[in-house]
mmCIF file with all atom_site columns, C-alpha atoms in Angstrom:
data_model
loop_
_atom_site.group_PDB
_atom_site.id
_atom_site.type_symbol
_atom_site.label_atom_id
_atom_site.label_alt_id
_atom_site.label_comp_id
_atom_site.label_asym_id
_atom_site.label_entity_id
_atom_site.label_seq_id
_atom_site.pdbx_PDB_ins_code
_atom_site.Cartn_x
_atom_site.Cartn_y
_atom_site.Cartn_z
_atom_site.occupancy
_atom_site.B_iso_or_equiv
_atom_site.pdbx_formal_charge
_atom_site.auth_seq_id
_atom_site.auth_comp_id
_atom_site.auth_asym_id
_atom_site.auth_atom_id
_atom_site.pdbx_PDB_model_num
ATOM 1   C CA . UNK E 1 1   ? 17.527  -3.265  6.223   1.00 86.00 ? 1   UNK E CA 1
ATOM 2   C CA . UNK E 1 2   ? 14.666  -3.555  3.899   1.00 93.00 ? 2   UNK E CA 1
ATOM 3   C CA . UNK E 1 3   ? 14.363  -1.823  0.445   1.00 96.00 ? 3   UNK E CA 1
ATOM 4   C CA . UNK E 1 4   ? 10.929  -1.050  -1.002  1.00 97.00 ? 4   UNK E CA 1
ATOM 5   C CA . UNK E 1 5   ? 10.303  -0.198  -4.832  1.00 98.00 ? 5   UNK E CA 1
ATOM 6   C CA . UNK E 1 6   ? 6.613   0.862   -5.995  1.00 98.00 ? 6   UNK E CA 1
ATOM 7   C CA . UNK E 1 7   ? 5.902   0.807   -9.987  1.00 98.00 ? 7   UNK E CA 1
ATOM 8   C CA . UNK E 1 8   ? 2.338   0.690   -11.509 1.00 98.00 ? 8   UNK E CA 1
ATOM 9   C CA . UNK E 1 9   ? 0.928   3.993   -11.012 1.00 97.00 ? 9   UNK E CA 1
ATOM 10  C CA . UNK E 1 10  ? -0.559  6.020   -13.856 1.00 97.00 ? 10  UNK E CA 1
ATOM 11  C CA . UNK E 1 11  ? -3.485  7.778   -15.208 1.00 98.00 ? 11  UNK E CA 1
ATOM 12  C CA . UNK E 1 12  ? -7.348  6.532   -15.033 1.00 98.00 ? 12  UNK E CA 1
ATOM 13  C CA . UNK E 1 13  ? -10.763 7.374   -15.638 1.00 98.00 ? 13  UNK E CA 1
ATOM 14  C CA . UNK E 1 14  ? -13.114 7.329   -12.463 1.00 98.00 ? 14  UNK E CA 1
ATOM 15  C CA . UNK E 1 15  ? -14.911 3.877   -12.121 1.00 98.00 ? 15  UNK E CA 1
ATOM 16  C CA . UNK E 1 16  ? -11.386 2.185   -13.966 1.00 98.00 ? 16  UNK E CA 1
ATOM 17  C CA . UNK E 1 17  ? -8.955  0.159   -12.246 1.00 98.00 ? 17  UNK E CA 1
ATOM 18  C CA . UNK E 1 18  ? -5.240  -0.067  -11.365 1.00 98.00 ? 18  UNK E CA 1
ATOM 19  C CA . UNK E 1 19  ? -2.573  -2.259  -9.456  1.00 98.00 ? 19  UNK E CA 1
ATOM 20  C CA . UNK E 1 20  ? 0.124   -0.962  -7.985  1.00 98.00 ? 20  UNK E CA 1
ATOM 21  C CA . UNK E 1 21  ? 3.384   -3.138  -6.678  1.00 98.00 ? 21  UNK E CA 1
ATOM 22  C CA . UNK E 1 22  ? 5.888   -3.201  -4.525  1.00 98.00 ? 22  UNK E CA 1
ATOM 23  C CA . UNK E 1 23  ? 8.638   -5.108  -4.321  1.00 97.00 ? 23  UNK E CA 1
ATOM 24  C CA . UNK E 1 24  ? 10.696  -5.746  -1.437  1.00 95.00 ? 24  UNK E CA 1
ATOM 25  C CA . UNK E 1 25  ? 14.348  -6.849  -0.557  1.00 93.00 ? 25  UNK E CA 1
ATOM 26  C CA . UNK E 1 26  ? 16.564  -7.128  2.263   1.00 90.00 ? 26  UNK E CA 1
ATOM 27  C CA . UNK E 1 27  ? 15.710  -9.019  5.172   1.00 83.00 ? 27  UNK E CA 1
ATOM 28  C CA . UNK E 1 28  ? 12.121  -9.572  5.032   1.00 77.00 ? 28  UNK E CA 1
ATOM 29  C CA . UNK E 1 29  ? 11.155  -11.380 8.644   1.00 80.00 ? 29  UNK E CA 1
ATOM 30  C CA . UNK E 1 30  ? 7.777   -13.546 8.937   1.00 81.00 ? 30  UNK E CA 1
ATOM 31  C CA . UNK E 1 31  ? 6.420   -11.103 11.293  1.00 85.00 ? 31  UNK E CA 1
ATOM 32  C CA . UNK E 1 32  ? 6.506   -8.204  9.143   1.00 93.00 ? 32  UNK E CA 1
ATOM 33  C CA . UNK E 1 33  ? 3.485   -6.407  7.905   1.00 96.00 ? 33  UNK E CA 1
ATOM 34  C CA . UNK E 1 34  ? 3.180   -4.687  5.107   1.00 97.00 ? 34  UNK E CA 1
ATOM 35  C CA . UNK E 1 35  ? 1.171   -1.489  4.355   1.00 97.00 ? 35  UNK E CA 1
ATOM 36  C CA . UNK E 1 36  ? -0.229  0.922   1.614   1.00 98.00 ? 36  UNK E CA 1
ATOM 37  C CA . UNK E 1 37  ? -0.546  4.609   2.093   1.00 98.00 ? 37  UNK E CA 1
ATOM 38  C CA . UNK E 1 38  ? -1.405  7.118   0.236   1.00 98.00 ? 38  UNK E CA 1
ATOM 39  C CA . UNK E 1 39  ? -0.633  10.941  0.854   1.00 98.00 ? 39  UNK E CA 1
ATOM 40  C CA . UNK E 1 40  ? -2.449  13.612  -1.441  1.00 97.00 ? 40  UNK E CA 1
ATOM 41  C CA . UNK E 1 41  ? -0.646  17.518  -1.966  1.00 93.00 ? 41  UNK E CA 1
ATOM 42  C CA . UNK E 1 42  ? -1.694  19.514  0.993   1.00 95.00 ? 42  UNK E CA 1
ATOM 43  C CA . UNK E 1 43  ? -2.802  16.776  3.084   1.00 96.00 ? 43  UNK E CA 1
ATOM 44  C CA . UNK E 1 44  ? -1.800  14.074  5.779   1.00 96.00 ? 44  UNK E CA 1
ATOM 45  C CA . UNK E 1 45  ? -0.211  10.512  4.481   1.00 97.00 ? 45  UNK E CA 1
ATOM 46  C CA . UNK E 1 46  ? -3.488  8.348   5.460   1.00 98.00 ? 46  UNK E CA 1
ATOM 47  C CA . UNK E 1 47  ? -3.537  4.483   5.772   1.00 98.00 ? 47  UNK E CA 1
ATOM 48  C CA . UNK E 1 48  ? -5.020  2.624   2.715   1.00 98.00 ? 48  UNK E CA 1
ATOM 49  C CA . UNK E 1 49  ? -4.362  -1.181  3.641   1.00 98.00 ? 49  UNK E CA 1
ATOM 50  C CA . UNK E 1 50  ? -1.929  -3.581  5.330   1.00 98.00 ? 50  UNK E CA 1
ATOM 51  C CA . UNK E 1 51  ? -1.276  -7.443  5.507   1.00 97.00 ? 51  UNK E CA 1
ATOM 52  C CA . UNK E 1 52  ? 0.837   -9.518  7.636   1.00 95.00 ? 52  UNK E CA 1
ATOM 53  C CA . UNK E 1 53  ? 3.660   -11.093 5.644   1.00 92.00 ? 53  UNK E CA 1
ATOM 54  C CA . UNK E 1 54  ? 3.126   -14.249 7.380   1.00 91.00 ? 54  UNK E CA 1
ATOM 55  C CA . UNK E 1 55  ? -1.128  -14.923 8.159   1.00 92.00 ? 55  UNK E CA 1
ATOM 56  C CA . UNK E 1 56  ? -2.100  -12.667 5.045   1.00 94.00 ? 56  UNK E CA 1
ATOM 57  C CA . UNK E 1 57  ? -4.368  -11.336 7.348   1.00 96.00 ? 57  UNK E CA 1
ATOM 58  C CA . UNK E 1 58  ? -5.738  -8.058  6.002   1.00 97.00 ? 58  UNK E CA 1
ATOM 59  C CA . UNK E 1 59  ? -7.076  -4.447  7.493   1.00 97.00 ? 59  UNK E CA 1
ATOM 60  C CA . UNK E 1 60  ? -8.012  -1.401  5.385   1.00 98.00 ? 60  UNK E CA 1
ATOM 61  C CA . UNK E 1 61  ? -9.175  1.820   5.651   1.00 98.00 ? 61  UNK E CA 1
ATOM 62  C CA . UNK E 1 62  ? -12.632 2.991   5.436   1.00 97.00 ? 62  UNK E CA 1
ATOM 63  C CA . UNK E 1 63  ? -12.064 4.915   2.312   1.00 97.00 ? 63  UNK E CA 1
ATOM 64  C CA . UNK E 1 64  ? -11.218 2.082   0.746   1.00 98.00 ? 64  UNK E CA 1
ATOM 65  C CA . UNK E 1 65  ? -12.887 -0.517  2.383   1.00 98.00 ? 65  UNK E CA 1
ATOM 66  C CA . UNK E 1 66  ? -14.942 -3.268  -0.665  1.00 98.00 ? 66  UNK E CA 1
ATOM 67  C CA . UNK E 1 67  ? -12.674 -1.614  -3.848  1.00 98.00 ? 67  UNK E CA 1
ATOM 68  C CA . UNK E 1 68  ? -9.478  -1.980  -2.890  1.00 98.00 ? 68  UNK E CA 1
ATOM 69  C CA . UNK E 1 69  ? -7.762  -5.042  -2.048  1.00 98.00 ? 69  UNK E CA 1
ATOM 70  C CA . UNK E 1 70  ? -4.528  -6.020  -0.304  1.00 98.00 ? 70  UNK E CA 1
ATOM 71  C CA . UNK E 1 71  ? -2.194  -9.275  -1.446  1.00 98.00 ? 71  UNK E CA 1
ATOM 72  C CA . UNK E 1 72  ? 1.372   -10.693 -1.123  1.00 96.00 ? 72  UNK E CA 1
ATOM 73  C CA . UNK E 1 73  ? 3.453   -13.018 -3.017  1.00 95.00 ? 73  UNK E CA 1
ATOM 74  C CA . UNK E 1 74  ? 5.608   -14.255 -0.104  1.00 91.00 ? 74  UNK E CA 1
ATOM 75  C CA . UNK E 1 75  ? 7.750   -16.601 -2.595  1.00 92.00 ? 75  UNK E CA 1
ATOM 76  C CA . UNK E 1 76  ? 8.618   -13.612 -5.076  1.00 94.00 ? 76  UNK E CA 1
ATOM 77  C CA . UNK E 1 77  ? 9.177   -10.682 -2.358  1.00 94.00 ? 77  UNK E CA 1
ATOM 78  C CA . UNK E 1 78  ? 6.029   -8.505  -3.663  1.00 96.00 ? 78  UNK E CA 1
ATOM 79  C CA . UNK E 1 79  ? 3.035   -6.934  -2.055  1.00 97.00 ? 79  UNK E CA 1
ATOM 80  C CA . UNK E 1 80  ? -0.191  -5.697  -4.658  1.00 98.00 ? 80  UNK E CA 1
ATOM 81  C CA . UNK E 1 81  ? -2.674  -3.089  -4.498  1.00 98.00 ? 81  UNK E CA 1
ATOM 82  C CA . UNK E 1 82  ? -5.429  -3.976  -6.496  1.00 98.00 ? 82  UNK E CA 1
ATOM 83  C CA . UNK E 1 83  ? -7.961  -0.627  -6.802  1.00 98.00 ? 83  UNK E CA 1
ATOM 84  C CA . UNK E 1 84  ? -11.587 -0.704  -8.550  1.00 98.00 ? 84  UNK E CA 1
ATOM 85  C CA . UNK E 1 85  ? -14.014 1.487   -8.823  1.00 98.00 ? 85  UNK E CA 1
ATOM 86  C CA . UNK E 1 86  ? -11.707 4.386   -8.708  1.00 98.00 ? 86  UNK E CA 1
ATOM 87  C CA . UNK E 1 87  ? -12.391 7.964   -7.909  1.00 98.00 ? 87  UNK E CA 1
ATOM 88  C CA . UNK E 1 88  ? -10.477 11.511  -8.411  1.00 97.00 ? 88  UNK E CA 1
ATOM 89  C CA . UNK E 1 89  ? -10.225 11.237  -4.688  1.00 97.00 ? 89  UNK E CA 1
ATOM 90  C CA . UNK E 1 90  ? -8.154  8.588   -4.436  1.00 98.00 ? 90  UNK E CA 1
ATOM 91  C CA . UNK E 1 91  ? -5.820  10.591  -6.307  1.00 98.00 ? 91  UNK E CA 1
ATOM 92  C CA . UNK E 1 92  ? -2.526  10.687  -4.550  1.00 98.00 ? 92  UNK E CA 1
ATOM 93  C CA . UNK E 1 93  ? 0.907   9.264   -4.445  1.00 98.00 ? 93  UNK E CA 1
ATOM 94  C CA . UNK E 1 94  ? 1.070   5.748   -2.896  1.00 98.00 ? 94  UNK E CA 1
ATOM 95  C CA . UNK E 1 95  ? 3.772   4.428   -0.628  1.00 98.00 ? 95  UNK E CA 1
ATOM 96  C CA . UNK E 1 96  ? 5.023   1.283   0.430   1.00 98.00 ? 96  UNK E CA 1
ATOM 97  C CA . UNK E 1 97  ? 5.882   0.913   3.956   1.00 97.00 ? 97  UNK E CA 1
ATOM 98  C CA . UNK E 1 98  ? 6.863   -2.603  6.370   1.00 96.00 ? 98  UNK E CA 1
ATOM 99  C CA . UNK E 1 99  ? 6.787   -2.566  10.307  1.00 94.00 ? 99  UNK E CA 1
ATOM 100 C CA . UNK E 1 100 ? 7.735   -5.032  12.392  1.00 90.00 ? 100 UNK E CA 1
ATOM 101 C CA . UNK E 1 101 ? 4.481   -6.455  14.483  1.00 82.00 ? 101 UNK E CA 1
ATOM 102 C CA . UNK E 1 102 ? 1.009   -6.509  14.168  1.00 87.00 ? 102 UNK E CA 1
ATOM 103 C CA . UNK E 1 103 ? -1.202  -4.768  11.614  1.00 90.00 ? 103 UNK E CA 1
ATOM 104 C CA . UNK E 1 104 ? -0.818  -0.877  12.015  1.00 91.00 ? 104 UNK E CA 1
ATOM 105 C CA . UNK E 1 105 ? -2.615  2.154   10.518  1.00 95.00 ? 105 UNK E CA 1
ATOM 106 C CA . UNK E 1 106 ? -0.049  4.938   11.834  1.00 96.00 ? 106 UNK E CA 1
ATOM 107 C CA . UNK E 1 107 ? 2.434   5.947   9.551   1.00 96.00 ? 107 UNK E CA 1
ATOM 108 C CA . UNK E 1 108 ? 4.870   5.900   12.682  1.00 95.00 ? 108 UNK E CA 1
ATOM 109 C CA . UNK E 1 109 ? 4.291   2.044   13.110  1.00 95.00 ? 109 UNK E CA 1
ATOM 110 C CA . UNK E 1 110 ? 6.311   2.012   9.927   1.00 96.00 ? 110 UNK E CA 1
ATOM 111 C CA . UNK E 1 111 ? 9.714   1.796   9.979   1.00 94.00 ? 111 UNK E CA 1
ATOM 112 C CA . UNK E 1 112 ? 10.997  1.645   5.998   1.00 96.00 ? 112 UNK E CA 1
ATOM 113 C CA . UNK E 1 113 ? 9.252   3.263   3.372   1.00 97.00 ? 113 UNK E CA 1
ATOM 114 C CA . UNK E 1 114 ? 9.277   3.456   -0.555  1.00 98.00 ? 114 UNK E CA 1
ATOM 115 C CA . UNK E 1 115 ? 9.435   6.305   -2.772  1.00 97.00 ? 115 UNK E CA 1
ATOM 116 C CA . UNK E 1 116 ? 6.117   5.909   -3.989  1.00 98.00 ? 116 UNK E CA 1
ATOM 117 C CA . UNK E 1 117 ? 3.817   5.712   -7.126  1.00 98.00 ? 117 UNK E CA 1
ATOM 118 C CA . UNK E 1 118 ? 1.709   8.317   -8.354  1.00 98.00 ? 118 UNK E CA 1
ATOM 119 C CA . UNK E 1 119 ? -2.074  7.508   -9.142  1.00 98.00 ? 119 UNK E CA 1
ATOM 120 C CA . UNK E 1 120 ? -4.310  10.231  -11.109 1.00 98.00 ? 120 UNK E CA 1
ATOM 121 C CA . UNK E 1 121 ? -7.956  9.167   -11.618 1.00 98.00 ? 121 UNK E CA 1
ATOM 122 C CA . UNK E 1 122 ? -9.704  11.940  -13.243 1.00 98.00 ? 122 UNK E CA 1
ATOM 123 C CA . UNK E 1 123 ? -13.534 12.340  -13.843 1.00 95.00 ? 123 UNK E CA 1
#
């Protein structure tokens, strides 16, 4: 079982910057990867970033693809979303998520999930 806790989320002018965190617990395997999503009101969760627990290799989604950026702290159990150059339209609520496997963009891939953090940019 793996617990996921987000915390970082607030409010930010357009073209600011935020980091949002998770931190996990539980049994947290080497071949786990982790993932960012972010779901908006009235519209499908859609894939932000992931990175393998073990490789730190790293895939994103176009929308976010050169201003966001992906990281883990294996020894401390936490995963960061670092997000510049922000714009209202990234406003949504992020989750957490971990899978088991290679890096995924579906939210069924996913098998435990956070709460999430909301994120507010406005113009």
């Amino acid at each position: 079982q793996v617990q996921l806790v987000e915390s970082g989320g607030g409010l930010v002018q357009a073209g600011g910057s935020l980091r949002v965190s998770c931190a996990a617990s539980g049994r947290i395997f080497s071949n786990y990867v982790m993932g960012w999503f972010r779901q908006a009101p009235g519209k499908e969760r859609e894939f932000v970033a992931a990175i393998a627990w073990n490789s730190g290799r790293t895939l994103y989604g176009d929308s976010v693809k050169g201003r966001f950026t992906i990281s883990r702290d294996s020894a401390k159990n936490m995963v960061y979303l670092q997000m510049n150059s922000l714009k209202p339209e990234d406003t949504a609520v992020y989750h957490c998520a971990a899978a088991s496997g290679g890096l995924a963009e579906r939210p069924s891939n996913y098998n435990y999930w956070g709460q999430g953090t909301q994120v507010t940019v406005y113009s």
